[in-house]
CSV table of C-alpha atoms and ligand atoms in Angstrom, one decimal:
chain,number,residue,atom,x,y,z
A,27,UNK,CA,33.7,-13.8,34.6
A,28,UNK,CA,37.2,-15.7,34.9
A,29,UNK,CA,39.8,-14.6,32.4
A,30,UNK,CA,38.9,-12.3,29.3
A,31,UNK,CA,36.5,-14.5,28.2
A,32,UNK,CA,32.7,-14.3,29.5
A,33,UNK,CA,31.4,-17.8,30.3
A,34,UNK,CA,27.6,-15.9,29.9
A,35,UNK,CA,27.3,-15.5,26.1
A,36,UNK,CA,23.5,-14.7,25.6
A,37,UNK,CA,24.7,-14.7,21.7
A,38,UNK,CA,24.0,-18.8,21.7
A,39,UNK,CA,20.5,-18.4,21.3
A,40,UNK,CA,20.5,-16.0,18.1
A,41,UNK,CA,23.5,-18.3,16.4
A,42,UNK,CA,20.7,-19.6,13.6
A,43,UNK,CA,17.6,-18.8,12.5
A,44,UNK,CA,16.3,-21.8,13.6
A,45,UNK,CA,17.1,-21.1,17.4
A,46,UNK,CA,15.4,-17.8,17.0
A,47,UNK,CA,12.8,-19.5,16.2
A,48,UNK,CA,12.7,-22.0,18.5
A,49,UNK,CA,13.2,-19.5,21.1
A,50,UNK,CA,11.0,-16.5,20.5
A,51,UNK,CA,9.2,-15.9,23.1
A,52,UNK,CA,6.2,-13.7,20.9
A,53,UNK,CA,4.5,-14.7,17.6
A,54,UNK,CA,2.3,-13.2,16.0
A,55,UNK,CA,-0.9,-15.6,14.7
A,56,UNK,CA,-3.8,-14.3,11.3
A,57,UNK,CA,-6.0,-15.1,14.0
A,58,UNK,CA,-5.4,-12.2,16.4
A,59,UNK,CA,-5.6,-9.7,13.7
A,60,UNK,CA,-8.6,-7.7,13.1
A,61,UNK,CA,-8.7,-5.7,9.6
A,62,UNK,CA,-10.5,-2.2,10.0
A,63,UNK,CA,-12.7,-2.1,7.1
A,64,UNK,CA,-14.0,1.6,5.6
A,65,UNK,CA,-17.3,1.1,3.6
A,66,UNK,CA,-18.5,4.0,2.1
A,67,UNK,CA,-22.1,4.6,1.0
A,68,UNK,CA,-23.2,5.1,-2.6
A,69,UNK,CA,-19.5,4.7,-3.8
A,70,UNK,CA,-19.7,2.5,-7.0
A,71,UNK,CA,-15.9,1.7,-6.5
A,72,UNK,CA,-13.2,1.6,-4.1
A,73,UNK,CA,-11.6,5.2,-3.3
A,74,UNK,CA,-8.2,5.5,-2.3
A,75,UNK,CA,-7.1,7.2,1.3
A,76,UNK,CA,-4.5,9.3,0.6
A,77,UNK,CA,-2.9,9.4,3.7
A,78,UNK,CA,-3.2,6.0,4.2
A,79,UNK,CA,-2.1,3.7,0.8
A,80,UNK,CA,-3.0,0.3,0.5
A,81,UNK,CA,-6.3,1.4,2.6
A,82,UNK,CA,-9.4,2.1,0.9
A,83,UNK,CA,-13.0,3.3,1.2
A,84,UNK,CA,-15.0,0.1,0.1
A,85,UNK,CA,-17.8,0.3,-2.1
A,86,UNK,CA,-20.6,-2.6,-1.5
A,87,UNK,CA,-18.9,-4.8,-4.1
A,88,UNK,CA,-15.1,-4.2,-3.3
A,89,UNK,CA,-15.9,-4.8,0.4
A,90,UNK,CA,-17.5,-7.8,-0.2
A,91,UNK,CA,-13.7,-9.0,-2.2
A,92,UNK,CA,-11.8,-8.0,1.0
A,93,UNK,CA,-14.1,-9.4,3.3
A,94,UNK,CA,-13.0,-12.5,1.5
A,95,UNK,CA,-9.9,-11.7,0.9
A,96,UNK,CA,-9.5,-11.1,5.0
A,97,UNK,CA,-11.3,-14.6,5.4
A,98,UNK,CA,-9.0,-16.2,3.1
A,99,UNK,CA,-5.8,-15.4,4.8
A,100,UNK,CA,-7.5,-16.6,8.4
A,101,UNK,CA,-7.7,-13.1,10.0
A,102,UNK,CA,-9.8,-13.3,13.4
A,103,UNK,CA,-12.1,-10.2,12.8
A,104,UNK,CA,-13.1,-7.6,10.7
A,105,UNK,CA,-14.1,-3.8,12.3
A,106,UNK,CA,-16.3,-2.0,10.3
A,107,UNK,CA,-16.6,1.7,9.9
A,108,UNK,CA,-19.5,3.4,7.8
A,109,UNK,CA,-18.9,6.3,5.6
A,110,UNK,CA,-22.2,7.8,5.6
A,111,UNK,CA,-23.5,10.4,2.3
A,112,UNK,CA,-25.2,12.8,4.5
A,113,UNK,CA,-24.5,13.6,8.4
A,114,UNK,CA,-26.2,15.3,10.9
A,115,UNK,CA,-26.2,17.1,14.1
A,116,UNK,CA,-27.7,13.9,16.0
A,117,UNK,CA,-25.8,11.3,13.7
A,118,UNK,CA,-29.0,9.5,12.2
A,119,UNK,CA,-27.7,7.5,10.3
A,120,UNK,CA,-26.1,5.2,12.8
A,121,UNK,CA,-29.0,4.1,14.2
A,122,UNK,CA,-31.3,3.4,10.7
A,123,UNK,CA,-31.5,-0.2,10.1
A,124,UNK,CA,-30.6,1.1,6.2
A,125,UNK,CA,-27.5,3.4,7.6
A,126,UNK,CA,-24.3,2.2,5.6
A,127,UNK,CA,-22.3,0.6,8.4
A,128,UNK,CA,-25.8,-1.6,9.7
A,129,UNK,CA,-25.6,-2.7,6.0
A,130,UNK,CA,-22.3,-3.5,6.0
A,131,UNK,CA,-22.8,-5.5,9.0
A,132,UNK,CA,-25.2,-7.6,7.4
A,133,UNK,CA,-23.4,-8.1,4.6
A,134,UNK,CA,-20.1,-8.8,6.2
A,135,UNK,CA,-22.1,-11.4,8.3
A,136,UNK,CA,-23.7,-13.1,4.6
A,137,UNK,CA,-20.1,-13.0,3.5
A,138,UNK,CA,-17.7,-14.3,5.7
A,139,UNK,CA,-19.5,-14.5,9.6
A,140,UNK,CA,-18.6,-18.0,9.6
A,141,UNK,CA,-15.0,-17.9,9.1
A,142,UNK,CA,-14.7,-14.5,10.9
A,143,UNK,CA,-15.8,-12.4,14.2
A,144,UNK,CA,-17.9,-9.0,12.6
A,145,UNK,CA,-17.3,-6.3,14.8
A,146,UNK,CA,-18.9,-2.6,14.4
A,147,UNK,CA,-17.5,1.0,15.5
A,148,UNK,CA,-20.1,1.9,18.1
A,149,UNK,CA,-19.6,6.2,18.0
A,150,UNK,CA,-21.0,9.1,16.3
A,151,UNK,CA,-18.3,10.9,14.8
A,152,UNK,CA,-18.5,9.1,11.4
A,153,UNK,CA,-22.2,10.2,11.2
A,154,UNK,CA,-21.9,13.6,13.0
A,155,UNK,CA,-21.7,16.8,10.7
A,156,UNK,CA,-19.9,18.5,13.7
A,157,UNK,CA,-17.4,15.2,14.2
A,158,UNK,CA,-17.9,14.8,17.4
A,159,UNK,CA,-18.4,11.4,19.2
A,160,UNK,CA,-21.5,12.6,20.6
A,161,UNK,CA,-24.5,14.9,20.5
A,162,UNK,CA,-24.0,18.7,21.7
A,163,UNK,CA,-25.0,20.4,24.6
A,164,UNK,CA,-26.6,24.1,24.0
A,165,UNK,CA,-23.3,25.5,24.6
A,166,UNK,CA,-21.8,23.3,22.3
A,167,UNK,CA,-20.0,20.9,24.4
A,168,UNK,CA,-20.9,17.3,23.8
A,169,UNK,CA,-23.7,16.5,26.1
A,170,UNK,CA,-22.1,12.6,28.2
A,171,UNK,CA,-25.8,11.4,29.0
A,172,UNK,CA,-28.0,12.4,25.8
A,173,UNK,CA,-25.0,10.7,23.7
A,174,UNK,CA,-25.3,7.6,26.0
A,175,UNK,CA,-29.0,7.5,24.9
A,176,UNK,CA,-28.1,7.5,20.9
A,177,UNK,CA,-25.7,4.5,21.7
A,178,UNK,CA,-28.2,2.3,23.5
A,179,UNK,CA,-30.0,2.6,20.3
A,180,UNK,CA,-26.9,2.3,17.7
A,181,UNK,CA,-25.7,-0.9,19.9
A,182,UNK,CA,-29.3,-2.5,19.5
A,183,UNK,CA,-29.2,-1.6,16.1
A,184,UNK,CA,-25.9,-2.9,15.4
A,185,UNK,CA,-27.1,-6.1,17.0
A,186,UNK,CA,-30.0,-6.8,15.2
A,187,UNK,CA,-27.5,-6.2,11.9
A,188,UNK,CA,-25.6,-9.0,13.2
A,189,UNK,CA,-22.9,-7.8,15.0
A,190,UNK,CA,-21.0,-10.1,17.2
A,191,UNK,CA,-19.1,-7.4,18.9
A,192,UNK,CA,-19.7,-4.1,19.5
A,193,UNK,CA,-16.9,-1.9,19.7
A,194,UNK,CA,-17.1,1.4,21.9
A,195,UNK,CA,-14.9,3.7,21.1
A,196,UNK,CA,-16.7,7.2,21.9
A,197,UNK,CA,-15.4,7.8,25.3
A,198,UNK,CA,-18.2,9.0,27.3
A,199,UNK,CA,-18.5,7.8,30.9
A,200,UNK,CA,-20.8,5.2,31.4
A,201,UNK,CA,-20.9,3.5,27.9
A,202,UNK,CA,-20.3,0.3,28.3
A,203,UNK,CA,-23.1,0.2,31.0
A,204,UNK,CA,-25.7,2.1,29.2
A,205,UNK,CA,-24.6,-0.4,25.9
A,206,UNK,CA,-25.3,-3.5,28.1
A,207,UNK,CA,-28.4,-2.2,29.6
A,208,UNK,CA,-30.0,-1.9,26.2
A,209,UNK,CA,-28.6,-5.0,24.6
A,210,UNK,CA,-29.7,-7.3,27.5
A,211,UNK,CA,-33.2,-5.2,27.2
A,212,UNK,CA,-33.6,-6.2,23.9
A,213,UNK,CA,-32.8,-9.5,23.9
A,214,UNK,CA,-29.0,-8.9,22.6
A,215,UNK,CA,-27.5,-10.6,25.7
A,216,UNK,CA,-25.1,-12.6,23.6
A,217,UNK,CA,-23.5,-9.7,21.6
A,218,UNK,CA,-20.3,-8.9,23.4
A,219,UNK,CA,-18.9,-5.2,24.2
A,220,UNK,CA,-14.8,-4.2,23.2
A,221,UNK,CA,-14.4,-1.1,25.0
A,222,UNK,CA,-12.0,1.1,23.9
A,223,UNK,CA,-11.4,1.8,27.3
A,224,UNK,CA,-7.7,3.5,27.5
A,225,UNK,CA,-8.3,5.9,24.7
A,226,UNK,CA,-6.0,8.8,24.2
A,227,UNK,CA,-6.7,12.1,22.5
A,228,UNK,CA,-4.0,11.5,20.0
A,229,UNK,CA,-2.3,13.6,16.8
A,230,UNK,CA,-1.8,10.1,15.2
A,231,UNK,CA,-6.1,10.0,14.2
A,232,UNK,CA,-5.1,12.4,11.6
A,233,UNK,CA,-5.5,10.0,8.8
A,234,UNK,CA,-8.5,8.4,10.3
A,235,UNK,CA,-10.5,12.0,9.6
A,236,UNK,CA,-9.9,11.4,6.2
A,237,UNK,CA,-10.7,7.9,5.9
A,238,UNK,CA,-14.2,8.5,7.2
A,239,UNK,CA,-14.4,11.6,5.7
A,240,UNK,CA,-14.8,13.5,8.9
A,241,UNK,CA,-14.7,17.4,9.4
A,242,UNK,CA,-14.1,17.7,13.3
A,243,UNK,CA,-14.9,20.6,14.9
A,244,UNK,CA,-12.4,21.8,17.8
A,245,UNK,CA,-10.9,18.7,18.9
A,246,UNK,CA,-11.6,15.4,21.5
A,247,UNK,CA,-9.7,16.7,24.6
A,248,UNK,CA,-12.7,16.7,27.2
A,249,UNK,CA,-13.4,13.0,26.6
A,250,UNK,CA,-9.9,11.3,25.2
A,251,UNK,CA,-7.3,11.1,27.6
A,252,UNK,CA,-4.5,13.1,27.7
A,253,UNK,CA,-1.0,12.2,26.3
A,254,UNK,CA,0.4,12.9,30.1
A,255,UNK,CA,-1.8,10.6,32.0
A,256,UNK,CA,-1.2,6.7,32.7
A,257,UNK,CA,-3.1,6.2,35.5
A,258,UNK,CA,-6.8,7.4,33.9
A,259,UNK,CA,-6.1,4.6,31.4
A,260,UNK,CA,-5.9,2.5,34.0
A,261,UNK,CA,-8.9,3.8,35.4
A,262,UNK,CA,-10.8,3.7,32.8
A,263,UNK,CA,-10.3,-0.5,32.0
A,264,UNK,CA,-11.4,-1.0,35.2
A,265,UNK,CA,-14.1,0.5,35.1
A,266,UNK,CA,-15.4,-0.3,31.9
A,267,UNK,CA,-14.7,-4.0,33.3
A,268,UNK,CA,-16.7,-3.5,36.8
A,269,UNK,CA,-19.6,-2.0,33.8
A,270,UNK,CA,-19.5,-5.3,31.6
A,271,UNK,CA,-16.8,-4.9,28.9
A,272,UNK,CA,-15.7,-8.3,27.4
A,273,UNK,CA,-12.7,-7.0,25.9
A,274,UNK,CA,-10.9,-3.8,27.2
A,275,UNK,CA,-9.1,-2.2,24.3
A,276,UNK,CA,-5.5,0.6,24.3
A,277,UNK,CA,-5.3,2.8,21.6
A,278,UNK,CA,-3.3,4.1,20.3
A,279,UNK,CA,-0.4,1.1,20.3
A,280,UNK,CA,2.9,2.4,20.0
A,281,UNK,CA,3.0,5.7,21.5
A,282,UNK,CA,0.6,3.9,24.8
A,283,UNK,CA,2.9,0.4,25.5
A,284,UNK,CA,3.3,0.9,29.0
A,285,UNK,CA,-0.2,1.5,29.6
A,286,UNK,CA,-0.6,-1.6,27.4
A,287,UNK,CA,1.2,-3.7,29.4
A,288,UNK,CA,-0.1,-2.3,32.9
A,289,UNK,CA,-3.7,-3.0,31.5
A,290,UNK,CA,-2.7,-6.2,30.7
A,291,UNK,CA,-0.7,-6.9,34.1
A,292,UNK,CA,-4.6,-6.2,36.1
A,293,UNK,CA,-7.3,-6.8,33.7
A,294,UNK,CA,-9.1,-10.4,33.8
A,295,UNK,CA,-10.5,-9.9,30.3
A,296,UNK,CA,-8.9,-9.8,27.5
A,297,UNK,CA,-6.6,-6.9,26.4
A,298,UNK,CA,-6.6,-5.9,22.5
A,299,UNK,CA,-4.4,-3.0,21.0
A,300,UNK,CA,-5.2,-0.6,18.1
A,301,UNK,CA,-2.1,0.2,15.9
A,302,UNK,CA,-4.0,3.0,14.5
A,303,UNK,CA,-4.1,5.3,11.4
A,304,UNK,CA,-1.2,7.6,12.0
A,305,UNK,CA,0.6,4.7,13.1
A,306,UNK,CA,-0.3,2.7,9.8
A,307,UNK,CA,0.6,6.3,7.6
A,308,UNK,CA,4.3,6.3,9.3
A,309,UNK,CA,5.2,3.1,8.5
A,310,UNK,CA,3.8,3.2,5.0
A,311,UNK,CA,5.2,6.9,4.6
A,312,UNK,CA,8.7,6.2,4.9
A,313,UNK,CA,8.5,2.8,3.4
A,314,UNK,CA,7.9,4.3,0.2
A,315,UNK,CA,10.6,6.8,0.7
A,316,UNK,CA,12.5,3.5,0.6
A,317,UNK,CA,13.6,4.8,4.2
A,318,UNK,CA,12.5,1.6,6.0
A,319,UNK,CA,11.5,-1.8,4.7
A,320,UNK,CA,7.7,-2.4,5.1
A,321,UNK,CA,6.6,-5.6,6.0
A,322,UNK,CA,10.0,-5.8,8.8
A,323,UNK,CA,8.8,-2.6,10.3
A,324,UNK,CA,4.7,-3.6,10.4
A,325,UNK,CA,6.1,-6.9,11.8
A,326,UNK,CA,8.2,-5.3,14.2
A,327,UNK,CA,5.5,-2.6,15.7
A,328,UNK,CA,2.7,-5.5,16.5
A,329,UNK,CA,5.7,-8.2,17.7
A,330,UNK,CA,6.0,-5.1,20.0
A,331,UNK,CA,2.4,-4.9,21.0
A,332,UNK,CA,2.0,-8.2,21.7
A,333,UNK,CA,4.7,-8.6,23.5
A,334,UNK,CA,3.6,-5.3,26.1
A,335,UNK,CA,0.8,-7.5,26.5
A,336,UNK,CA,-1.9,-7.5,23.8
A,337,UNK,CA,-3.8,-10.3,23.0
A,338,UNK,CA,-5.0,-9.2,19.7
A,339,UNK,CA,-4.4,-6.4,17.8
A,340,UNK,CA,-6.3,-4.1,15.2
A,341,UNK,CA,-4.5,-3.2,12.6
A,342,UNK,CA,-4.3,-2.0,8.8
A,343,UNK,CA,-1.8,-4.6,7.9
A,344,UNK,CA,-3.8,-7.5,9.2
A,345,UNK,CA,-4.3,-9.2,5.6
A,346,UNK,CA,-0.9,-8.7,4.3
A,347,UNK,CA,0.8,-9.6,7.8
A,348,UNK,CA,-1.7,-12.4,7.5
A,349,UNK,CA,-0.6,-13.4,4.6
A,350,UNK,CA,3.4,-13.0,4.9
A,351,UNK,CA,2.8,-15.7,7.5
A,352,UNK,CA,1.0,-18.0,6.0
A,353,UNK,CA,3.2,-18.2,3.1
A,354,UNK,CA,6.2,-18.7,5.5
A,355,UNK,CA,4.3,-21.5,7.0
A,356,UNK,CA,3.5,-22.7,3.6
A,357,UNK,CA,7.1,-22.5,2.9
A,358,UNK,CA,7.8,-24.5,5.9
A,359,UNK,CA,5.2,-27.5,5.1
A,360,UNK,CA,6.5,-27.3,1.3
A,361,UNK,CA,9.6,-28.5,2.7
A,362,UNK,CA,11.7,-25.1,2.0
A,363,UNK,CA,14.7,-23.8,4.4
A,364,UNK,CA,14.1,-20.5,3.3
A,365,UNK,CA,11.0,-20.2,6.0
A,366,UNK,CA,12.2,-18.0,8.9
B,17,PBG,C1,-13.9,7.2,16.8
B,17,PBG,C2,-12.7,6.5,16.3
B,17,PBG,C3,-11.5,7.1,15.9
B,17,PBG,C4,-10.7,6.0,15.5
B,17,PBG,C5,-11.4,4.9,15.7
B,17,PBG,N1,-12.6,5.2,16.2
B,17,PBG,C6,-11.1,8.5,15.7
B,17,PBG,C7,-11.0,9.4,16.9
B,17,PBG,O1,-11.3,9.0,18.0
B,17,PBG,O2,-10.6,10.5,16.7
B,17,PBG,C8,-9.3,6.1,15.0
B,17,PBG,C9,-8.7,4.9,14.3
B,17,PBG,C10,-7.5,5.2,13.6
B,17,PBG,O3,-6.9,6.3,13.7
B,17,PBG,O4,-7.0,4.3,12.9
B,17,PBG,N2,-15.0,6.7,16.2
């Protein structure tokens, strides 16, 4: 600097909107957004989540609107979750070819699996009556290699539903292996594995329980990760790579960025993000308190994600993100200066 004046003035580039624009170095497509999608069996119409507004359990017919809805606005994926009427200790109803999410799956893929990638939750919890990912040892801890056997079948089934990508999010060692093994046996080769590989025991699931109706027993802390520790996130995406994954996935988003971005800084896959439930419920929470302003704040959390180093990102707003942007392009092509 000569003088009192600096002769750096970084302020240039954020004058206008239009050199923000032209500058940003992170944007945000429809087309790396994946809706999670709650379908609830037997439900003649949509139900509310609570802690989660604007989110719903689907019935057959009001998922089959979103699904639309979700193609519509060019959103890249859909990730289904089953709400299942009746649960049991081994979680049967994941692997009937008549279980709610396998349904869904085959609806999803009637409705929109040419404009959209259908993924399914691959894990037991939503079909559990314990809540657990898995099935339980004697002693009542869940039992790694009897659950791996129930997911070779659930990823076949899912499969033969018409899934296009399986998404593992149970946590037990070995998963992505056993899942391969089984898809490849049955003549799935071409189904592709997300594994939620850097997946943290986290406080911010809460509203997840609810959306899937789940009534967890103790909590996930021998096979999430804890809070504390970067390094088995790490670990764990490359192992799940060296085991097949296509996609390795870290989740939650926000609280997790610099695992995010040190997955993203080694893996040779790609790297997807889940800005989860509790993460959704925040945002949401104090919008409505008038406290923040929505639609900034969503914008502002996956701009974030992206930019630690996720590819794609699961998250509740997907459509309405989706569809903020596409009006602002809409604007643009209209002619309007109001587009930002
Ligand atoms: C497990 C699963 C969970 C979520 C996705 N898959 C819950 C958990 O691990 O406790 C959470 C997603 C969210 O909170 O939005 N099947």
């Amino acid at each position: 600097m000569t003088g009192r004046f600096p002769q750096v003035r970084p302020r240039r580039l954020r004058a206008t909107p239009a050199m923000r624009r032209l500058v940003a170095e992170t944007r945000i497509h429809p087309a790396e957004l994946v809706l999670p999608m709650f379908i609830r069996e037997g439900a003649t119409d949509a139900v509310d989540i609570s802690s989660m507004p604007g989110v719903q359990q689907h019935s057959l017919d009001s998922f089959r609107r979103a699904l639309n809805e979700a193609a519509e606005q060019g959103v890249g994926g859909v990730n289904l979750f089953g709400v299942p009427t009746s649960k049991d200790a081994e979680g049967s109803g994941a692997t009937d070819p008549d279980g709610i999410l396998n349904v869904a799956i085959r609806i999803a893929k009637e409705e929109v699996g040419d404009a959209l990638v259908v993924q399914s939750d691959l894990c037991l919890d939503e079909f559990t009556d314990h809540g657990h990912c898995g099935v339980l040892a004697a002693d009542g801890s869940v039992d790694n290699d009897a659950t791996l056997l129930r997911y070779r079948d659930m990823a076949v089934a899912q499969a033969e539903a018409g899934a296009e990508l399986v998404c593992m999010s149970g946590m037990m060692d070995g998963q992505i292996a056993a899942a391969r093994g089984a898809l490849d046996t049955a003549g799935h080769s071409g189904t592709a594995l997300l594994a939620y590989s850097a997946k943290y025991a986290s406080a911010f699931y809460g509203p997840f329980r609810e959306a899937v109706a789940s009534t967890l027993v103790g909590d996930r802390r021998t096979y999430q990760i804890d809070a504390a520790d970067g390094r088995q996130g790490l670990r764990e995406v490359l192992l799940d790579i060296e085991e097949g994954a296509d996609i390795v996935m870290v989740k939650p988003a926000m609280s997790y960025l610099d695992v995010l971005a040190r997955t993203a800084d080694v893996s040779e896959v790609p790297v997807w993000a889940y800005q989860i439930s509790g993460e959704y419920a925040m945002i949401t929470a104090a919008a409505q308190n008038g406290w923040i302003d929505r639609d900034a704040a969503a914008m502002e959390a996956l701009v974030g994600i992206k930019r630690a180093g996720a590819d794609a990102i699961l998250t509740y707003f997907a459509v309405d993100i989706a569809r903020k942007l596409n009006q602002e392009a809409g604007l643009r092509t209209s002619g309007s200066t109001a587009a930002v």
